[in-house]
Amino acid sequence: MNVASWTLRGIGQVVFQNNPWSGLVILLGIAFNSWIYAAICMVGVLASTLTAIVLKADRGLIRDGLFGFNGALVALALIAFTSEDFQSGAVPSVAMFVYLVCGAAMSTLAFASLAALLGPHKVAPLTMPFVLIGWLFLFAILKFDAIEAGPMAKPVSPDQFSYVAPYVLPTWYMGIGASVGQIFFQDNWITGYIILLGIALHSRIAAGMCLLGAVVGTVVAALFGGPEGAIRDGLFGYNAALTAMALGGIFLVLTWRSFCYALFGAAVSAWLWASVAIFLKPIGMPVLTSSFVIVTWLMLIGQYAFKALVPVPPAESTTPEDNRRRHVAHSPP
Amino acid sequence: MNVASWTLRGIGQVVFQNNPWSGLVILLGIAFNSWIYAAICMVGVLASTLTAIVLKADRGLIRDGLFGFNGALVALALIAFTSEDFQSGAVPSVAMFVYLVCGAAMSTLAFASLAALLGPHKVAPLTMPFVLIGWLFLFAILKFDAIEAGPMAKPVSPDQFSYVAPYVLPTWYMGIGASVGQIFFQDNWITGYIILLGIALHSRIAAGMCLLGAVVGTVVAALFGGPEGAIRDGLFGYNAALTAMALGGIFLVLTWRSFCYALFGAAVSAWLWASVAIFLKPIGMPVLTSSFVIVTWLMLIGQYAFKALVPVPPAESTTPEDNRRRHVAHSPP
Amino acid sequence: MNVASWTLRGIGQVVFQNNPWSGLVILLGIAFNSWIYAAICMVGVLASTLTAIVLKADRGLIRDGLFGFNGALVALALIAFTSEDFQSGAVPSVAMFVYLVCGAAMSTLAFASLAALLGPHKVAPLTMPFVLIGWLFLFAILKFDAIEAGPMAKPVSPDQFSYVAPYVLPTWYMGIGASVGQIFFQDNWITGYIILLGIALHSRIAAGMCLLGAVVGTVVAALFGGPEGAIRDGLFGYNAALTAMALGGIFLVLTWRSFCYALFGAAVSAWLWASVAIFLKPIGMPVLTSSFVIVTWLMLIGQYAFKALVPVPPAESTTPEDNRRRHVAHSPP
């Protein structure tokens, strides 16, 4: 197995792209914002994938980067929420480095456990291993003297933004770009558009759904009067973008019905970002991608009850284009 | 399929009654308290059931009102906890209306997902879709400017009541009636007794267990010194009433053993109402029917390990009377 | 069935020892600290096991004490966290006694439910029934006038300890002993070493892993600068000790790989104790053994995905020594 290949695929898998070139462009996009984050992202993929290799996990899953993407996100989150400057991140101390490598390793075990639990329902663990391990490892972090962590620099709840700022043009184009960037904790709207480009390299439909999801999340939040700062930071949009991709072609064959289903899911994900933020507010913790996972699971686990949807089992899913082609080929004329 | 039939059955299913006349009497009971709630209740059933129809769900389940009852509760909860006057409710704004229709629609997806997850254990989703979606949609609501919501008018935790008020006669007859009313968020003890009548139309045992559950919840709370205001409002009793019905005839064949089991469950549900209230207190959110679902699930999921209980799979459950008759008929003499 | 046998086995099962003599030594260790706790421990085992007998559960499971250990822990926890003096406990009032017997009884139902849910994955419920019921019954307790409970006497979060106290020799030998004692809520390091002796009666490997787990938990917390008081109280170590035992021989055949796996799990359990403490801090509730269960489940549910691990299904697990012997006997030379 080629280390470079599964590392880059691991990065691509965060946005469902099993393609090293997509991963490379995304990595460059992250590096454009901060070299620290780009390096940490690779450390995370390596730590979690090596754990899978040492434990002798399935080589096909390893090769496809499926043990890497949660590790990447765990590592990024631990740096992002303990750095004085959220946007650029900070080089970790030794204790912090050990801690994040262990967190990334745990994400591999969580992935295997969730895959076992969800197996009978043919639903993927998505980024839940990251959310779970991310929360568990973040909650503890401030209690250890050896890890220098100031009060969290990044607002994590809509309450922390002003409600009086008006929506202006940059609210939109920066908010939509930042929505894609925030998937990787990148507070940089240009990085967001570069990531979109990386996705488009492998699947234009996925890139389109990602963009549409970000737009829906941003617009819905605005229509319901969400605070401008949170919208411009992409906080309402990153879960929506992931949900739109997952439901619009990756795990459901793209049809007009699943297209509407995906956009509905994107809108709900935007609302529920605020919801989880409120729930976690007493302990000041971030939402991560939990609202994406909750909404997508709720909309997929029961999928076989709805004949209007055409499920794609995770093991068979490739790109929205391919998934659709195979379905059309197998359907009676 | 007859729209009126599945709408009314959907209302009846909140209290396990697959019967349009029960639904109608309950709806009238709600209307006796507030026309707004009666209308909102129908909107909720319609929104969630139409979602099931559009997605081509099983027609039998739709006909029985099983996609409707969680939608009704989601819609009622969203109005109840955002209205200045909890008792009468308020007509929703356009943004709120869209939001509650989406919430009711999501409850249909949550129902299908929980049904899939619980299928192998032959346990019903109960009102968990409502609790889950209710919480998620309520948490977010205060963060959106377009939804006018003052601070919650209704106390949601025992802490918010005085501990010095003595128990008096109205504590009992009002508390027991209100316990049944609170199942539908109706702060009106007369409405509670009308609902009880609606249940009795279809099953006298179910009505009896509902009443007994409300009594147990109320008495147990009083014996343990719960605050009078909360008891009189029926807050300790509504989960107990639902648990007693579920375990006493609906999902277990009614025998002396399951009768005791149901009353034990009712007492535990009353305690755990306080428990969940404490857990949610930091974010000021209501318990909804979560303690009913938690207790009933804990007492049903493991049911096949206990030979003293006679389970009734959800798909075969009709009324406590019928469930018992079929069991007696099939048992060797 | 012999009452004395299943009672003592129930106590032994808290630390995975299906052996009445182990249970007896542990009980004596508890009595050395406080006669009240020793009596309460037996009340808990009796209440939960009698519930299983009344409901006609599997006699083999009852005989092995598997319906008893969660009941023992629920009863101990309810007394420990409502007594003015955490270390010695207090004799419960009548209302409290009824309440804790009901809690212990509920733990039996929770055990059966979790066993049903986890059955297909060949993973044991561990002490999750206790954690779940313990939390639910503890949250509510302060809201009932009839149960006299002052503000909790025992610190439950690292925040409540000073960060300036230096680590000294007693930090280590008291912290490690107390880690084992805290499994049974015994704030007494000598009791901890007696419990260790009880475990060693039945399995030296288990006792060794328990000690090692406590050491790892204590050392890791110190390396990361955890507060001295919490370390000396054994708060970082009790979950680590349980995790090390569970993964190092009980539910995985002990090999060099699973040995490292178990120590990694122990370190993570120590960190996550702090994590769950932070999560529960707004409502001031204790962690119980939740971080042990979370880590062990995450590391076991996905075990069949990793060929480097040799799982032992719960129904076949006896002692680490036996589990290893049977595996070696069945393996090709």
mmCIF file of C-alpha atoms in Angstrom, chain C residues 18-223:
data_model
loop_
_atom_site.group_PDB
_atom_site.id
_atom_site.type_symbol
_atom_site.label_atom_id
_atom_site.label_comp_id
_atom_site.label_asym_id
_atom_site.label_seq_id
_atom_site.Cartn_x
_atom_site.Cartn_y
_atom_site.Cartn_z
ATOM 1 C CA ASN C 18 -17.120 -15.083 39.347
ATOM 2 C CA ASN C 19 -15.905 -16.432 42.684
ATOM 3 C CA PRO C 20 -17.586 -16.227 46.114
ATOM 4 C CA TRP C 21 -14.279 -16.082 48.010
ATOM 5 C CA SER C 22 -13.144 -13.083 46.006
ATOM 6 C CA GLY C 23 -16.491 -11.509 46.773
ATOM 7 C CA LEU C 24 -16.091 -12.243 50.471
ATOM 8 C CA VAL C 25 -12.622 -10.687 50.702
ATOM 9 C CA ILE C 26 -13.858 -7.627 48.816
ATOM 10 C CA LEU C 27 -16.840 -7.354 51.172
ATOM 11 C CA LEU C 28 -14.489 -7.558 54.154
ATOM 12 C CA GLY C 29 -12.333 -4.862 52.554
ATOM 13 C CA ILE C 30 -15.383 -2.636 52.269
ATOM 14 C CA ALA C 31 -16.391 -3.439 55.871
ATOM 15 C CA PHE C 32 -12.860 -2.496 56.973
ATOM 16 C CA ASN C 33 -13.671 0.991 55.686
ATOM 17 C CA SER C 34 -17.332 1.160 56.727
ATOM 18 C CA TRP C 35 -19.885 -1.384 57.965
ATOM 19 C CA ILE C 36 -22.632 0.741 56.465
ATOM 20 C CA TYR C 37 -21.254 0.382 52.942
ATOM 21 C CA ALA C 38 -20.769 -3.372 53.397
ATOM 22 C CA ALA C 39 -24.417 -3.762 54.400
ATOM 23 C CA ILE C 40 -25.663 -1.488 51.606
ATOM 24 C CA CYS C 41 -23.592 -3.439 49.109
ATOM 25 C CA MET C 42 -25.403 -6.640 50.091
ATOM 26 C CA VAL C 43 -28.799 -4.930 50.007
ATOM 27 C CA GLY C 44 -28.042 -3.851 46.438
ATOM 28 C CA VAL C 45 -27.037 -7.323 45.274
ATOM 29 C CA LEU C 46 -30.088 -8.872 46.936
ATOM 30 C CA ALA C 47 -32.564 -6.344 45.526
ATOM 31 C CA SER C 48 -31.349 -6.643 41.950
ATOM 32 C CA THR C 49 -30.928 -10.421 42.015
ATOM 33 C CA LEU C 50 -34.333 -11.022 43.628
ATOM 34 C CA THR C 51 -35.852 -8.899 40.858
ATOM 35 C CA ALA C 52 -34.251 -11.241 38.344
ATOM 36 C CA ILE C 53 -35.583 -14.276 40.226
ATOM 37 C CA VAL C 54 -39.138 -12.895 40.451
ATOM 38 C CA LEU C 55 -39.081 -12.143 36.718
ATOM 39 C CA LYS C 56 -37.777 -15.669 36.007
ATOM 40 C CA ALA C 57 -34.505 -14.729 34.375
ATOM 41 C CA ASP C 58 -31.913 -17.303 33.266
ATOM 42 C CA ARG C 59 -30.756 -19.275 36.313
ATOM 43 C CA GLY C 60 -27.187 -19.578 35.080
ATOM 44 C CA LEU C 61 -26.774 -15.812 34.876
ATOM 45 C CA ILE C 62 -28.339 -15.395 38.317
ATOM 46 C CA ARG C 63 -26.063 -18.067 39.813
ATOM 47 C CA ASP C 64 -22.990 -16.336 38.379
ATOM 48 C CA GLY C 65 -23.924 -13.080 40.112
ATOM 49 C CA LEU C 66 -24.453 -11.251 36.829
ATOM 50 C CA PHE C 67 -27.722 -9.661 37.962
ATOM 51 C CA GLY C 68 -26.142 -8.528 41.222
ATOM 52 C CA PHE C 69 -23.118 -6.379 40.549
ATOM 53 C CA ASN C 70 -24.908 -3.423 39.025
ATOM 54 C CA GLY C 71 -27.390 -3.414 41.897
ATOM 55 C CA ALA C 72 -24.557 -3.328 44.416
ATOM 56 C CA LEU C 73 -23.015 -0.323 42.692
ATOM 57 C CA VAL C 74 -26.326 1.543 42.385
ATOM 58 C CA ALA C 75 -26.997 1.106 46.113
ATOM 59 C CA LEU C 76 -23.456 2.157 47.057
ATOM 60 C CA ALA C 77 -23.565 5.216 44.790
ATOM 61 C CA LEU C 78 -26.904 6.425 46.112
ATOM 62 C CA ILE C 79 -25.635 6.269 49.699
ATOM 63 C CA ALA C 80 -22.171 7.643 48.895
ATOM 64 C CA PHE C 81 -23.404 10.770 47.175
ATOM 65 C CA THR C 82 -26.171 11.607 49.648
ATOM 66 C CA SER C 83 -24.238 11.076 52.893
ATOM 67 C CA GLU C 84 -22.727 13.963 54.746
ATOM 68 C CA ASP C 85 -19.560 11.940 55.191
ATOM 69 C CA PHE C 86 -18.639 10.334 51.858
ATOM 70 C CA GLN C 87 -16.029 8.065 53.398
ATOM 71 C CA SER C 88 -18.194 6.250 55.933
ATOM 72 C CA GLY C 89 -21.643 6.697 54.407
ATOM 73 C CA ALA C 90 -24.850 7.085 56.410
ATOM 74 C CA VAL C 91 -27.719 4.752 57.294
ATOM 75 C CA PRO C 92 -30.528 5.513 54.801
ATOM 76 C CA SER C 93 -33.976 6.817 55.784
ATOM 77 C CA VAL C 94 -37.014 4.691 54.884
ATOM 78 C CA ALA C 95 -37.792 6.765 51.775
ATOM 79 C CA MET C 96 -34.161 6.499 50.704
ATOM 80 C CA PHE C 97 -34.149 2.758 51.334
ATOM 81 C CA VAL C 98 -37.223 2.224 49.146
ATOM 82 C CA TYR C 99 -35.666 4.444 46.516
ATOM 83 C CA LEU C 100 -32.375 2.553 46.410
ATOM 84 C CA VAL C 101 -34.067 -0.833 46.327
ATOM 85 C CA CYS C 102 -36.091 0.380 43.324
ATOM 86 C CA GLY C 103 -32.890 1.685 41.724
ATOM 87 C CA ALA C 104 -31.179 -1.664 42.219
ATOM 88 C CA ALA C 105 -34.239 -3.424 40.768
ATOM 89 C CA MET C 106 -34.173 -1.138 37.709
ATOM 90 C CA SER C 107 -30.524 -2.036 37.161
ATOM 91 C CA THR C 108 -31.625 -5.629 36.516
ATOM 92 C CA LEU C 109 -33.980 -4.491 33.753
ATOM 93 C CA ALA C 110 -31.300 -2.226 32.318
ATOM 94 C CA PHE C 111 -28.864 -5.154 32.355
ATOM 95 C CA ALA C 112 -31.251 -7.325 30.372
ATOM 96 C CA SER C 113 -31.943 -4.520 27.896
ATOM 97 C CA LEU C 114 -28.288 -3.705 27.298
ATOM 98 C CA ALA C 115 -27.459 -7.397 27.021
ATOM 99 C CA ALA C 116 -30.138 -7.694 24.313
ATOM 100 C CA LEU C 117 -28.840 -4.637 22.456
ATOM 101 C CA LEU C 118 -25.184 -5.696 22.635
ATOM 102 C CA GLY C 119 -25.818 -9.415 22.107
ATOM 103 C CA PRO C 120 -25.197 -9.444 18.347
ATOM 104 C CA HIS C 121 -21.813 -7.771 18.930
ATOM 105 C CA LYS C 122 -20.728 -10.195 21.679
ATOM 106 C CA VAL C 123 -19.956 -7.383 24.058
ATOM 107 C CA ALA C 124 -21.028 -7.300 27.713
ATOM 108 C CA PRO C 125 -23.141 -4.535 29.295
ATOM 109 C CA LEU C 126 -20.258 -3.997 31.761
ATOM 110 C CA THR C 127 -21.310 -1.509 34.452
ATOM 111 C CA MET C 128 -23.423 0.568 32.079
ATOM 112 C CA PRO C 129 -26.702 -0.466 33.792
ATOM 113 C CA PHE C 130 -25.258 0.976 36.992
ATOM 114 C CA VAL C 131 -24.024 4.167 35.304
ATOM 115 C CA LEU C 132 -27.361 4.754 33.592
ATOM 116 C CA ILE C 133 -29.566 3.988 36.574
ATOM 117 C CA GLY C 134 -27.089 5.612 38.952
ATOM 118 C CA TRP C 135 -27.220 8.877 37.035
ATOM 119 C CA LEU C 136 -30.982 8.805 36.571
ATOM 120 C CA PHE C 137 -31.654 8.082 40.238
ATOM 121 C CA LEU C 138 -28.991 10.492 41.526
ATOM 122 C CA PHE C 139 -30.086 13.446 39.390
ATOM 123 C CA ALA C 140 -33.571 13.330 40.881
ATOM 124 C CA ILE C 141 -32.658 12.726 44.484
ATOM 125 C CA LEU C 142 -32.060 16.280 45.581
ATOM 126 C CA LYS C 143 -35.512 17.334 44.425
ATOM 127 C CA PHE C 144 -37.438 15.239 46.924
ATOM 128 C CA ASP C 145 -37.943 16.633 50.390
ATOM 129 C CA ALA C 146 -38.370 13.186 51.930
ATOM 130 C CA ILE C 147 -34.783 12.277 51.074
ATOM 131 C CA GLU C 148 -32.464 14.305 53.232
ATOM 132 C CA ALA C 149 -29.451 15.086 51.149
ATOM 133 C CA GLY C 150 -27.135 17.981 51.726
ATOM 134 C CA PRO C 151 -25.064 19.409 48.928
ATOM 135 C CA MET C 152 -22.810 16.637 47.692
ATOM 136 C CA ALA C 153 -19.904 16.196 50.070
ATOM 137 C CA LYS C 154 -17.542 14.629 47.553
ATOM 138 C CA PRO C 155 -15.799 16.640 44.834
ATOM 139 C CA VAL C 156 -16.848 15.218 41.488
ATOM 140 C CA SER C 157 -14.750 17.233 39.038
ATOM 141 C CA PRO C 158 -11.025 18.007 38.760
ATOM 142 C CA ASP C 159 -11.901 21.692 39.009
ATOM 143 C CA GLN C 160 -12.801 21.242 42.646
ATOM 144 C CA PHE C 161 -9.219 20.343 43.569
ATOM 145 C CA SER C 162 -6.241 22.662 43.975
ATOM 146 C CA TYR C 163 -3.763 22.694 41.100
ATOM 147 C CA VAL C 164 -0.839 23.910 43.206
ATOM 148 C CA ALA C 165 -0.301 20.956 45.597
ATOM 149 C CA PRO C 166 2.894 19.064 44.625
ATOM 150 C CA TYR C 167 2.996 15.317 43.956
ATOM 151 C CA VAL C 168 4.529 13.502 46.937
ATOM 152 C CA LEU C 169 5.153 9.843 47.842
ATOM 153 C CA PRO C 170 1.634 9.278 49.298
ATOM 154 C CA THR C 171 0.183 10.636 46.072
ATOM 155 C CA TRP C 172 1.420 7.420 44.514
ATOM 156 C CA TYR C 173 0.784 4.585 46.965
ATOM 157 C CA MET C 174 -2.428 6.128 48.263
ATOM 158 C CA GLY C 175 -3.600 7.119 44.785
ATOM 159 C CA ILE C 176 -3.057 3.639 43.376
ATOM 160 C CA GLY C 177 -4.781 1.923 46.301
ATOM 161 C CA ALA C 178 -7.632 4.418 46.312
ATOM 162 C CA SER C 179 -8.079 3.849 42.566
ATOM 163 C CA VAL C 180 -9.070 0.269 43.310
ATOM 164 C CA GLY C 181 -11.141 1.324 46.317
ATOM 165 C CA GLN C 182 -13.091 3.921 44.290
ATOM 166 C CA ILE C 183 -14.441 1.152 42.068
ATOM 167 C CA PHE C 184 -16.655 0.439 45.086
ATOM 168 C CA PHE C 185 -16.836 4.120 46.213
ATOM 169 C CA GLN C 186 -14.402 3.410 49.046
ATOM 170 C CA ASP C 187 -12.287 6.453 49.760
ATOM 171 C CA ASN C 188 -9.728 4.264 51.535
ATOM 172 C CA TRP C 189 -6.483 3.119 49.947
ATOM 173 C CA ILE C 190 -6.050 0.145 52.286
ATOM 174 C CA THR C 191 -9.477 -1.148 51.268
ATOM 175 C CA GLY C 192 -8.203 -0.839 47.699
ATOM 176 C CA TYR C 193 -5.294 -3.191 48.363
ATOM 177 C CA ILE C 194 -7.614 -5.657 50.155
ATOM 178 C CA ILE C 195 -9.881 -5.665 47.096
ATOM 179 C CA LEU C 196 -6.815 -6.358 44.963
ATOM 180 C CA LEU C 197 -6.110 -9.356 47.186
ATOM 181 C CA GLY C 198 -9.653 -10.584 46.682
ATOM 182 C CA ILE C 199 -9.186 -10.414 42.914
ATOM 183 C CA ALA C 200 -5.849 -12.239 43.140
ATOM 184 C CA LEU C 201 -7.579 -15.148 44.923
ATOM 185 C CA HIS C 202 -9.356 -15.970 41.689
ATOM 186 C CA SER C 203 -6.973 -14.647 39.045
ATOM 187 C CA ARG C 204 -3.491 -13.256 39.441
ATOM 188 C CA ILE C 205 -3.475 -11.852 35.922
ATOM 189 C CA ALA C 206 -6.672 -9.921 36.606
ATOM 190 C CA ALA C 207 -5.210 -8.565 39.852
ATOM 191 C CA GLY C 208 -2.030 -7.622 37.999
ATOM 192 C CA MET C 209 -3.916 -5.843 35.233
ATOM 193 C CA CYS C 210 -6.079 -4.054 37.813
ATOM 194 C CA LEU C 211 -2.961 -2.802 39.607
ATOM 195 C CA LEU C 212 -1.275 -1.852 36.340
ATOM 196 C CA GLY C 213 -4.381 -0.009 35.205
ATOM 197 C CA ALA C 214 -4.472 1.959 38.441
ATOM 198 C CA VAL C 215 -0.763 2.778 38.018
ATOM 199 C CA VAL C 216 -1.226 3.881 34.418
ATOM 200 C CA GLY C 217 -4.230 6.041 35.310
ATOM 201 C CA THR C 218 -2.364 7.672 38.172
ATOM 202 C CA VAL C 219 0.901 8.224 36.279
ATOM 203 C CA VAL C 220 -0.751 9.494 33.101
ATOM 204 C CA ALA C 221 -2.807 11.984 35.107
ATOM 205 C CA ALA C 222 0.364 13.171 36.855
ATOM 206 C CA LEU C 223 2.364 13.447 33.620
#
